[in-house]
GROMACS .gro file of N, CA and C in nm:
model
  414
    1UNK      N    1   5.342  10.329   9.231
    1UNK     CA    2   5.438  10.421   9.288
    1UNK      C    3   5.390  10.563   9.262
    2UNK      N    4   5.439  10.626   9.390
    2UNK     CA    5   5.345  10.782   9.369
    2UNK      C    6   5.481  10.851   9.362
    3UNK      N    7   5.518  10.902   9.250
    3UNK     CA    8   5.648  10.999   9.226
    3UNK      C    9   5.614  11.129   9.277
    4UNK      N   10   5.766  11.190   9.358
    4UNK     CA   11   5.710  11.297   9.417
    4UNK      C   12   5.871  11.373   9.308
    5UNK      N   13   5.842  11.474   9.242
    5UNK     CA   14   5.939  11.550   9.212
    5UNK      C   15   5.999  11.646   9.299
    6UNK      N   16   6.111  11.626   9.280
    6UNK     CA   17   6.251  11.692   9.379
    6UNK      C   18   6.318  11.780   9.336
    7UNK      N   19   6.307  11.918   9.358
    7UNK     CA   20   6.423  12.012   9.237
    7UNK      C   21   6.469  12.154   9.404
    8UNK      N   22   6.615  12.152   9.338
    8UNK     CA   23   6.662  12.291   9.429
    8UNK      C   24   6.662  12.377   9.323
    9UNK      N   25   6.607  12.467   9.360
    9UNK     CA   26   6.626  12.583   9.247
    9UNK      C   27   6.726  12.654   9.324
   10UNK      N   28   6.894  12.620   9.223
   10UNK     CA   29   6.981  12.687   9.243
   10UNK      C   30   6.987  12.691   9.058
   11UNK      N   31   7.134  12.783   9.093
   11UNK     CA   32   7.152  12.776   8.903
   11UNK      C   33   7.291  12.705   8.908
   12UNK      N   34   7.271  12.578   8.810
   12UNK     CA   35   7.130  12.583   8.747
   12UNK      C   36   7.073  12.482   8.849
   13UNK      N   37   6.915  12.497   8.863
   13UNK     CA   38   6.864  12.380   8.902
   13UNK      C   39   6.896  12.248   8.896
   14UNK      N   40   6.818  12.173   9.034
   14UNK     CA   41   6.877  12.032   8.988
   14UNK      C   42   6.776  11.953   9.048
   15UNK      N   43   6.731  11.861   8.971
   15UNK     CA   44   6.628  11.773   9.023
   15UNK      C   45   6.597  11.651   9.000
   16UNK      N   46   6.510  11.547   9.048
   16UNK     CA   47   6.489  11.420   9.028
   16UNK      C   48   6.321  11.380   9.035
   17UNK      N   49   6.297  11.293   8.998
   17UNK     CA   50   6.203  11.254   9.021
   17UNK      C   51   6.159  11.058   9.017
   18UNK      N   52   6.161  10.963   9.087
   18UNK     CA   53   6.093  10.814   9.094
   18UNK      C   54   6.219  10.831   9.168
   19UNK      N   55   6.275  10.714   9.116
   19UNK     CA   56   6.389  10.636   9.167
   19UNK      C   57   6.573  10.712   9.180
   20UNK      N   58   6.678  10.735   9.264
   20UNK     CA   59   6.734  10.783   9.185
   20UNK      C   60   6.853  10.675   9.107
   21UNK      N   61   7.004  10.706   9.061
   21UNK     CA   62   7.001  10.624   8.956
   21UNK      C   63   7.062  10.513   9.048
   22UNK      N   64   7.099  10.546   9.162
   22UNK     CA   65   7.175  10.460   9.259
   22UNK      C   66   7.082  10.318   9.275
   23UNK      N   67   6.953  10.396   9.314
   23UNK     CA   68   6.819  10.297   9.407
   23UNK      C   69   6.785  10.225   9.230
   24UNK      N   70   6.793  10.265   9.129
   24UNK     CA   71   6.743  10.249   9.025
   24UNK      C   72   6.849  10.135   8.982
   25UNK      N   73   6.998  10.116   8.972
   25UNK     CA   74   7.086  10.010   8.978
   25UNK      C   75   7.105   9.918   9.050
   26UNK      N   76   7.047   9.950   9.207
   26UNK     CA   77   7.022   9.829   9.313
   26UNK      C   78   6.930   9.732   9.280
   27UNK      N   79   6.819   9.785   9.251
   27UNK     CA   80   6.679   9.736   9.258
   27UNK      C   81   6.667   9.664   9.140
   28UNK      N   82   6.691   9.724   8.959
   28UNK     CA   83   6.720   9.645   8.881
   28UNK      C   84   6.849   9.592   8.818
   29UNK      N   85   6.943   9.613   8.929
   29UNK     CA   86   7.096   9.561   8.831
   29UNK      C   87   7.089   9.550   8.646
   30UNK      N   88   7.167   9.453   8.628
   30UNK     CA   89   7.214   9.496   8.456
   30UNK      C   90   7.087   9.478   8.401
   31UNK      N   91   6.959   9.468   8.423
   31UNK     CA   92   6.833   9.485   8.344
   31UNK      C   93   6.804   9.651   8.309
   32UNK      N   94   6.885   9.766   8.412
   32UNK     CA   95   6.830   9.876   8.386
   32UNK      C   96   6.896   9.923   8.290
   33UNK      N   97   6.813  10.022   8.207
   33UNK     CA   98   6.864  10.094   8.087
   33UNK      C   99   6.859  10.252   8.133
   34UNK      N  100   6.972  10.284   8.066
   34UNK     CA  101   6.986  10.480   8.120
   34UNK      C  102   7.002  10.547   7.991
   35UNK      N  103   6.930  10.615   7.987
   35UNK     CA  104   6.935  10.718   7.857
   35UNK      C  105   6.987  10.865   7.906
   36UNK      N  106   7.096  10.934   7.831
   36UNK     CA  107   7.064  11.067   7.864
   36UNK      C  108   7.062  11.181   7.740
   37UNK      N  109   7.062  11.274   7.758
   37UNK     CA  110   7.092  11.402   7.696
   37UNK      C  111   7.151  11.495   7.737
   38UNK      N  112   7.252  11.556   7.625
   38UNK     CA  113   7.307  11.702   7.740
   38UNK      C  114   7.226  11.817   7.636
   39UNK      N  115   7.224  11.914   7.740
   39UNK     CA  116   7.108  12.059   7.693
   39UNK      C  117   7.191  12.062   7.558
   40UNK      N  118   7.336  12.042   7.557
   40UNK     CA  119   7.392  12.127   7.426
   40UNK      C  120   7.374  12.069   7.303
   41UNK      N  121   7.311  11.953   7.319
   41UNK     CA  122   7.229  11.915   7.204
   41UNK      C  123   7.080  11.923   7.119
   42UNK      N  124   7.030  12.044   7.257
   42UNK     CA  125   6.906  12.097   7.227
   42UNK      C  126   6.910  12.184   7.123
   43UNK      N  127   6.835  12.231   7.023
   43UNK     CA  128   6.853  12.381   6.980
   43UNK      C  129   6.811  12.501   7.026
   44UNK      N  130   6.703  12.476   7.116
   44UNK     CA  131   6.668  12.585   7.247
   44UNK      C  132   6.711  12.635   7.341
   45UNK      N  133   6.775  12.518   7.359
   45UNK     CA  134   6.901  12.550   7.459
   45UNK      C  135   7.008  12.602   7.402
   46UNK      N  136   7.077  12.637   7.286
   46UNK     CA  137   7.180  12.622   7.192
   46UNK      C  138   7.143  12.794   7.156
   47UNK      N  139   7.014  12.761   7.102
   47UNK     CA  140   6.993  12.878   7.092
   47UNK      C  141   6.939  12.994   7.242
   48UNK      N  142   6.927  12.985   7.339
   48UNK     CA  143   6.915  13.070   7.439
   48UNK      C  144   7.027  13.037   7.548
   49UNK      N  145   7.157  12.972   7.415
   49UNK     CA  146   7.283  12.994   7.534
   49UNK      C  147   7.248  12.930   7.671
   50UNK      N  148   7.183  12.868   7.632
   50UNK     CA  149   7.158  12.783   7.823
   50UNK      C  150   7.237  12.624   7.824
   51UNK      N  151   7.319  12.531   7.766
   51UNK     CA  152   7.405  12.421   7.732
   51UNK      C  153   7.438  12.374   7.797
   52UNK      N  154   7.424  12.453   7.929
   52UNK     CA  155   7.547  12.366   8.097
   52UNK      C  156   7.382  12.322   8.090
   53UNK      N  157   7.378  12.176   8.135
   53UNK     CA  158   7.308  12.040   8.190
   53UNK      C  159   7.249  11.929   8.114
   54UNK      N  160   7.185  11.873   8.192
   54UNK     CA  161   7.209  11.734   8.142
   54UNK      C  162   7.039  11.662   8.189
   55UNK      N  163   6.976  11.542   8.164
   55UNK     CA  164   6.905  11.505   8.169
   55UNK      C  165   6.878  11.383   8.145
   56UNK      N  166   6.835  11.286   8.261
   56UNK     CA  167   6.875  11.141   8.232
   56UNK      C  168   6.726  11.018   8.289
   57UNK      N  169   6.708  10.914   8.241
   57UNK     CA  170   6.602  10.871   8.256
   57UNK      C  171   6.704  10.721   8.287
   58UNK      N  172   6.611  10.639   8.399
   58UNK     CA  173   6.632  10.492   8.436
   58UNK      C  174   6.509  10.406   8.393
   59UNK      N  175   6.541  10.349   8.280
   59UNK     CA  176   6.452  10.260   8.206
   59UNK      C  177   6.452  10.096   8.276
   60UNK      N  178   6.329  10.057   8.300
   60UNK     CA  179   6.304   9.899   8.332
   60UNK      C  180   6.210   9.852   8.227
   61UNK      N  181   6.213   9.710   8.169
   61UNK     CA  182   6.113   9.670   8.094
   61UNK      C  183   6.075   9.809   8.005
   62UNK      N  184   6.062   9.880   7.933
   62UNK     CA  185   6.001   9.993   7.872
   62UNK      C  186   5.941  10.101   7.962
   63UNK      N  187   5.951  10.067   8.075
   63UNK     CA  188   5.905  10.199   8.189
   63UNK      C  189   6.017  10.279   8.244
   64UNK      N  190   5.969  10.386   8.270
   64UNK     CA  191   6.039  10.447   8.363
   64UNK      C  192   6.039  10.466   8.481
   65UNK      N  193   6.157  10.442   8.597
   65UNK     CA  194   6.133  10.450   8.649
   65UNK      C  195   6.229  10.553   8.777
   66UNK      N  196   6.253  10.625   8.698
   66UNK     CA  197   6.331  10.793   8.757
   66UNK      C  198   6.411  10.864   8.628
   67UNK      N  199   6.401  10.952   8.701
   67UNK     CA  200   6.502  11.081   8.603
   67UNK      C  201   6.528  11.183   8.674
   68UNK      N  202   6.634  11.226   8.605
   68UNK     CA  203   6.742  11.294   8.719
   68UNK      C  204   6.778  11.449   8.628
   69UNK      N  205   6.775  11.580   8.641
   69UNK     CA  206   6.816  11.661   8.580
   69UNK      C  207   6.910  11.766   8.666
   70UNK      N  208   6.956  11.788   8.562
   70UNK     CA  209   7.078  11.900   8.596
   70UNK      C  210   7.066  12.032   8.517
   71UNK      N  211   7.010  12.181   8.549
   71UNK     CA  212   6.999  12.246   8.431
   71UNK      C  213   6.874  12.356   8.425
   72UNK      N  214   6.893  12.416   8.328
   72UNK     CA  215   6.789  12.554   8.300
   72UNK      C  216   6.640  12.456   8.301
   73UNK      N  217   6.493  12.497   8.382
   73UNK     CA  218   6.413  12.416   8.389
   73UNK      C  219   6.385  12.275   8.410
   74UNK      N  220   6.511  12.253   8.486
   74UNK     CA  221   6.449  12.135   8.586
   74UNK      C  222   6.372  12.064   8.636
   75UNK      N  223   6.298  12.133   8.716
   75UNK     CA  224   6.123  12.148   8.751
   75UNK      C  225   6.055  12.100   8.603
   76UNK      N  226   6.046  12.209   8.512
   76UNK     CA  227   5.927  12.195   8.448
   76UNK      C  228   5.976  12.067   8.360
   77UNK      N  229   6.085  12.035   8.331
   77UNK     CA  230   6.099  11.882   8.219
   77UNK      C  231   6.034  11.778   8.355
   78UNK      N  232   6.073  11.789   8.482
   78UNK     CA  233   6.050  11.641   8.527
   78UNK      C  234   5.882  11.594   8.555
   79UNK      N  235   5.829  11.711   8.516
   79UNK     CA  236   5.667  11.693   8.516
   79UNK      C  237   5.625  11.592   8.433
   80UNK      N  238   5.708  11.601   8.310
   80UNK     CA  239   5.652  11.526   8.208
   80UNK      C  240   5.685  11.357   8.284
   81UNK      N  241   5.824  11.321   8.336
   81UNK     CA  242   5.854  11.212   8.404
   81UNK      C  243   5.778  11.181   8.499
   82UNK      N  244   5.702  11.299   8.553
   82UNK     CA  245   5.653  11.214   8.692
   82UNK      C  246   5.512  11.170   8.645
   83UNK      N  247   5.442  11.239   8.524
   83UNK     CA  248   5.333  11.157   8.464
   83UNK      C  249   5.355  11.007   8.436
   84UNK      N  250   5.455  11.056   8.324
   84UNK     CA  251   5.501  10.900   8.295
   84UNK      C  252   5.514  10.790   8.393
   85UNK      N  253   5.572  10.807   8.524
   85UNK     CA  254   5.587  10.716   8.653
   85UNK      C  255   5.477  10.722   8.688
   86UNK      N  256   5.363  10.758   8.717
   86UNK     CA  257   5.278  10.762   8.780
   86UNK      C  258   5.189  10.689   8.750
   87UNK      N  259   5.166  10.700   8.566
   87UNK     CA  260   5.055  10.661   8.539
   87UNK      C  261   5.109  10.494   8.424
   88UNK      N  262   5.249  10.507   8.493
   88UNK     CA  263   5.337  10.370   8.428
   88UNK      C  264   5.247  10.355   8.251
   89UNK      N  265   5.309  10.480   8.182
   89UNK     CA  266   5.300  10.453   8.062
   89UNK      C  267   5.442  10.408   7.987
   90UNK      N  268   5.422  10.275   7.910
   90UNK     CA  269   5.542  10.293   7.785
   90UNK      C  270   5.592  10.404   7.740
   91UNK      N  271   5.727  10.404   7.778
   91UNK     CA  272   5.795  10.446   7.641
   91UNK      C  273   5.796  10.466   7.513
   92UNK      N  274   5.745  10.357   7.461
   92UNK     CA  275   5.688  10.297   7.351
   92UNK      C  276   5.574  10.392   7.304
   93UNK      N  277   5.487  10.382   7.426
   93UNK     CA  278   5.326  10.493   7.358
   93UNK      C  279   5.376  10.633   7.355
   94UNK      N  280   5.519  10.692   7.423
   94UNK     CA  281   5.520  10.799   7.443
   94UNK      C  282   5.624  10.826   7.283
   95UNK      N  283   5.669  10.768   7.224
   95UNK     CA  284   5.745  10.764   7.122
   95UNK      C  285   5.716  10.819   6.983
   96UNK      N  286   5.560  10.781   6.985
   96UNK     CA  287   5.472  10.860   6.897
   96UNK      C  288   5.397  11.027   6.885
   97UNK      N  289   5.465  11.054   7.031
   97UNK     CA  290   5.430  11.205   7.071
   97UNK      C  291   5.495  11.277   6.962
   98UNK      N  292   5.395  11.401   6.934
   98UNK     CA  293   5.489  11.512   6.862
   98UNK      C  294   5.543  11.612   6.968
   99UNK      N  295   5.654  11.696   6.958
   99UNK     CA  296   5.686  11.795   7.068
   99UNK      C  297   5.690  11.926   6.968
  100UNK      N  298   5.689  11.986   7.054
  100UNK     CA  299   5.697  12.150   6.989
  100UNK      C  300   5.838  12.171   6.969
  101UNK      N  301   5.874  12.236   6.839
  101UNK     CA  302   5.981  12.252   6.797
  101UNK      C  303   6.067  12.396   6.811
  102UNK      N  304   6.154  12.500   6.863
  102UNK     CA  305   6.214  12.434   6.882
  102UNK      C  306   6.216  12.472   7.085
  103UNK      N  307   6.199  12.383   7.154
  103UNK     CA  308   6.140  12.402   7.296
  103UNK      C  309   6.261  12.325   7.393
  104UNK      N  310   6.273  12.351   7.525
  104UNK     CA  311   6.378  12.301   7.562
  104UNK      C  312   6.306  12.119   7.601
  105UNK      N  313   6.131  12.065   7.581
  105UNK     CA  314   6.112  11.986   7.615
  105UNK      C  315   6.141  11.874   7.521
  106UNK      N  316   6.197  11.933   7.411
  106UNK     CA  317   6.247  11.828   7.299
  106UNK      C  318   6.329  11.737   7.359
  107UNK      N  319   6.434  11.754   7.474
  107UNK     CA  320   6.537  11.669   7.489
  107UNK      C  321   6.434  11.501   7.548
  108UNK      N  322   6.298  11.529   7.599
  108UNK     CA  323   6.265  11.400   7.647
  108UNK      C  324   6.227  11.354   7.525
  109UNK      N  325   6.183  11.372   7.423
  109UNK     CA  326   6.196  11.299   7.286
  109UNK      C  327   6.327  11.250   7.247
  110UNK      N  328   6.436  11.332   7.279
  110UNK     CA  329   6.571  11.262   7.253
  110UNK      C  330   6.552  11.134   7.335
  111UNK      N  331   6.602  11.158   7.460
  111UNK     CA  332   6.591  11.072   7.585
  111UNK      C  333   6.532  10.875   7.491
  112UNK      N  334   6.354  10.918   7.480
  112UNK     CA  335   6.311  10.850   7.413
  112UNK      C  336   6.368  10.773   7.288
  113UNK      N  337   6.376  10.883   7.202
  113UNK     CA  338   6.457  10.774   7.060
  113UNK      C  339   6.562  10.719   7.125
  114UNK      N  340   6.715  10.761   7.191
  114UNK     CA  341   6.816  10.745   7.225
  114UNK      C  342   6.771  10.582   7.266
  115UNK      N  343   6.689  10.555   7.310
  115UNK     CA  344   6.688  10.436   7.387
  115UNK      C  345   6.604  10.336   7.281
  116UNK      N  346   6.476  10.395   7.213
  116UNK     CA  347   6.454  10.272   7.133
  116UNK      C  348   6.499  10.278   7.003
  117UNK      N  349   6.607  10.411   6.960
  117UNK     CA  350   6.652  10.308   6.855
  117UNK      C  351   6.736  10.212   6.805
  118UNK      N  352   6.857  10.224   6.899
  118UNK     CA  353   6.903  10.094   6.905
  118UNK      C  354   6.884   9.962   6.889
  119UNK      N  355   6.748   9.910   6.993
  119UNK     CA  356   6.680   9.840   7.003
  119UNK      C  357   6.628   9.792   6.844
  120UNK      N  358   6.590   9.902   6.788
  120UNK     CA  359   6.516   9.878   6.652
  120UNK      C  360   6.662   9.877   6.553
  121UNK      N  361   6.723   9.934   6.539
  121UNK     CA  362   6.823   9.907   6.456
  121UNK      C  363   6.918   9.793   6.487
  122UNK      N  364   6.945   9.743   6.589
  122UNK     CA  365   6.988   9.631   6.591
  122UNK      C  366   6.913   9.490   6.656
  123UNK      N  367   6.784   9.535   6.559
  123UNK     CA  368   6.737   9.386   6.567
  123UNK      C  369   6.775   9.350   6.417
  124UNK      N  370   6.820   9.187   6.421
  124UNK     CA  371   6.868   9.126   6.302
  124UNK      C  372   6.731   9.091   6.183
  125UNK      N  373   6.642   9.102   6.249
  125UNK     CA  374   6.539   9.093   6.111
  125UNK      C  375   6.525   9.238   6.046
  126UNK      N  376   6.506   9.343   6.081
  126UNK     CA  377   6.472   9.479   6.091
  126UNK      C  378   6.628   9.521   5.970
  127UNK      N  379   6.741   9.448   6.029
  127UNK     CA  380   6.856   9.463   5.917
  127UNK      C  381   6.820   9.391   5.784
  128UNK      N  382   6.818   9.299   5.828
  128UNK     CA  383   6.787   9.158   5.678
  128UNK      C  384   6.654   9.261   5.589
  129UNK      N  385   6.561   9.297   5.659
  129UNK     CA  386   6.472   9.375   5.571
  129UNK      C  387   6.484   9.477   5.478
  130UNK      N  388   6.610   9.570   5.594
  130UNK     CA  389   6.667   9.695   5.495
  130UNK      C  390   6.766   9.635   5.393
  131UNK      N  391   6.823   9.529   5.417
  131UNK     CA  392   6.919   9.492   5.281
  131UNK      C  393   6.848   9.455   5.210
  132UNK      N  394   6.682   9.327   5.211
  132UNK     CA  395   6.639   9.340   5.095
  132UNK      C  396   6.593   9.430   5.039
  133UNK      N  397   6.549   9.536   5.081
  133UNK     CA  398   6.467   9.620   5.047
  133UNK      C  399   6.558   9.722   4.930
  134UNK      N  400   6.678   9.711   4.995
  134UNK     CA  401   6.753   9.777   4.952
  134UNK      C  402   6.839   9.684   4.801
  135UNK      N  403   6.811   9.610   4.771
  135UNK     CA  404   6.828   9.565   4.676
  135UNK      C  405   6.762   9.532   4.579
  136UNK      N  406   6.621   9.638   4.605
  136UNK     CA  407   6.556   9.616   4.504
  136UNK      C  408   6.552   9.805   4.445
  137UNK      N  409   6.597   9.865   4.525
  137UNK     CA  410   6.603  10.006   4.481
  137UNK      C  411   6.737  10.040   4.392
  138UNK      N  412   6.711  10.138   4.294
  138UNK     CA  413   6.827  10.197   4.209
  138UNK      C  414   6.932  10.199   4.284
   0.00000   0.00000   0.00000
């Protein structure tokens, strides 16, 4: 799939890029996973008073396959998505990225954890481990 990114630059911008979440719920019904973020949980955003929008990714199998933004730099976050679609990398490999701190591109690292940690915290071995583990500490 060749992702073409989509943004109106109004204020605030608004844009998409792969699938959107409609075509993204047809195509994979209850298999798809949606992650989002709102800016006001950025600190870049928080801190340059920019908080109105939002930013959302449609997860299949560990890929992505659209994201949808609402918000100050629109455009430039969905670049990072349309790599990701393009070149159908994990989630997973992207999880280990460092981001620059404090930048408004932090929220696709949110995006990211938001979705696998769940996954990791509620797997039942991953628990059983932290209780033993935890019963061997003070």
């Amino acid at each position: 799939m060749k992702p073409h990114p989509r943004v109106i630059y109004t204020t605030p911008e608004i844009g998409s890029v792969g699938l959107s979440k409609d075509q993204a719920t047809k195509k994979y019904a209850h298999k798809l996973k949606i992650s989002r973020v709102s800016f006001s949980e950025n600190d870049r955003a928080i801190t340059d008073n920019k908080k109105l929008g939002w930013i959302e990714i449609y997860i299949y199998r560990n890929f992505v396959v659209g994201a949808s933004v609402i918000g100050i730099g629109a455009g430039e976050l969905l670049n990072f998505w349309s790599f990701m679609i393009s070149n159908r990398i994990s989630i997973y490999k992207v999880a280990r990225t460092s981001f620059a701190y404090p930048t408004l591109g932090e929220v696709n690292k949110k995006l990211i954890t938001n979705y696998i940690g769940p996954k990791f915290f509620n797997n039942p071995l991953i628990r059983n481990m932290v209780r033993l583990t935890q019963k061997f500490l003070p």
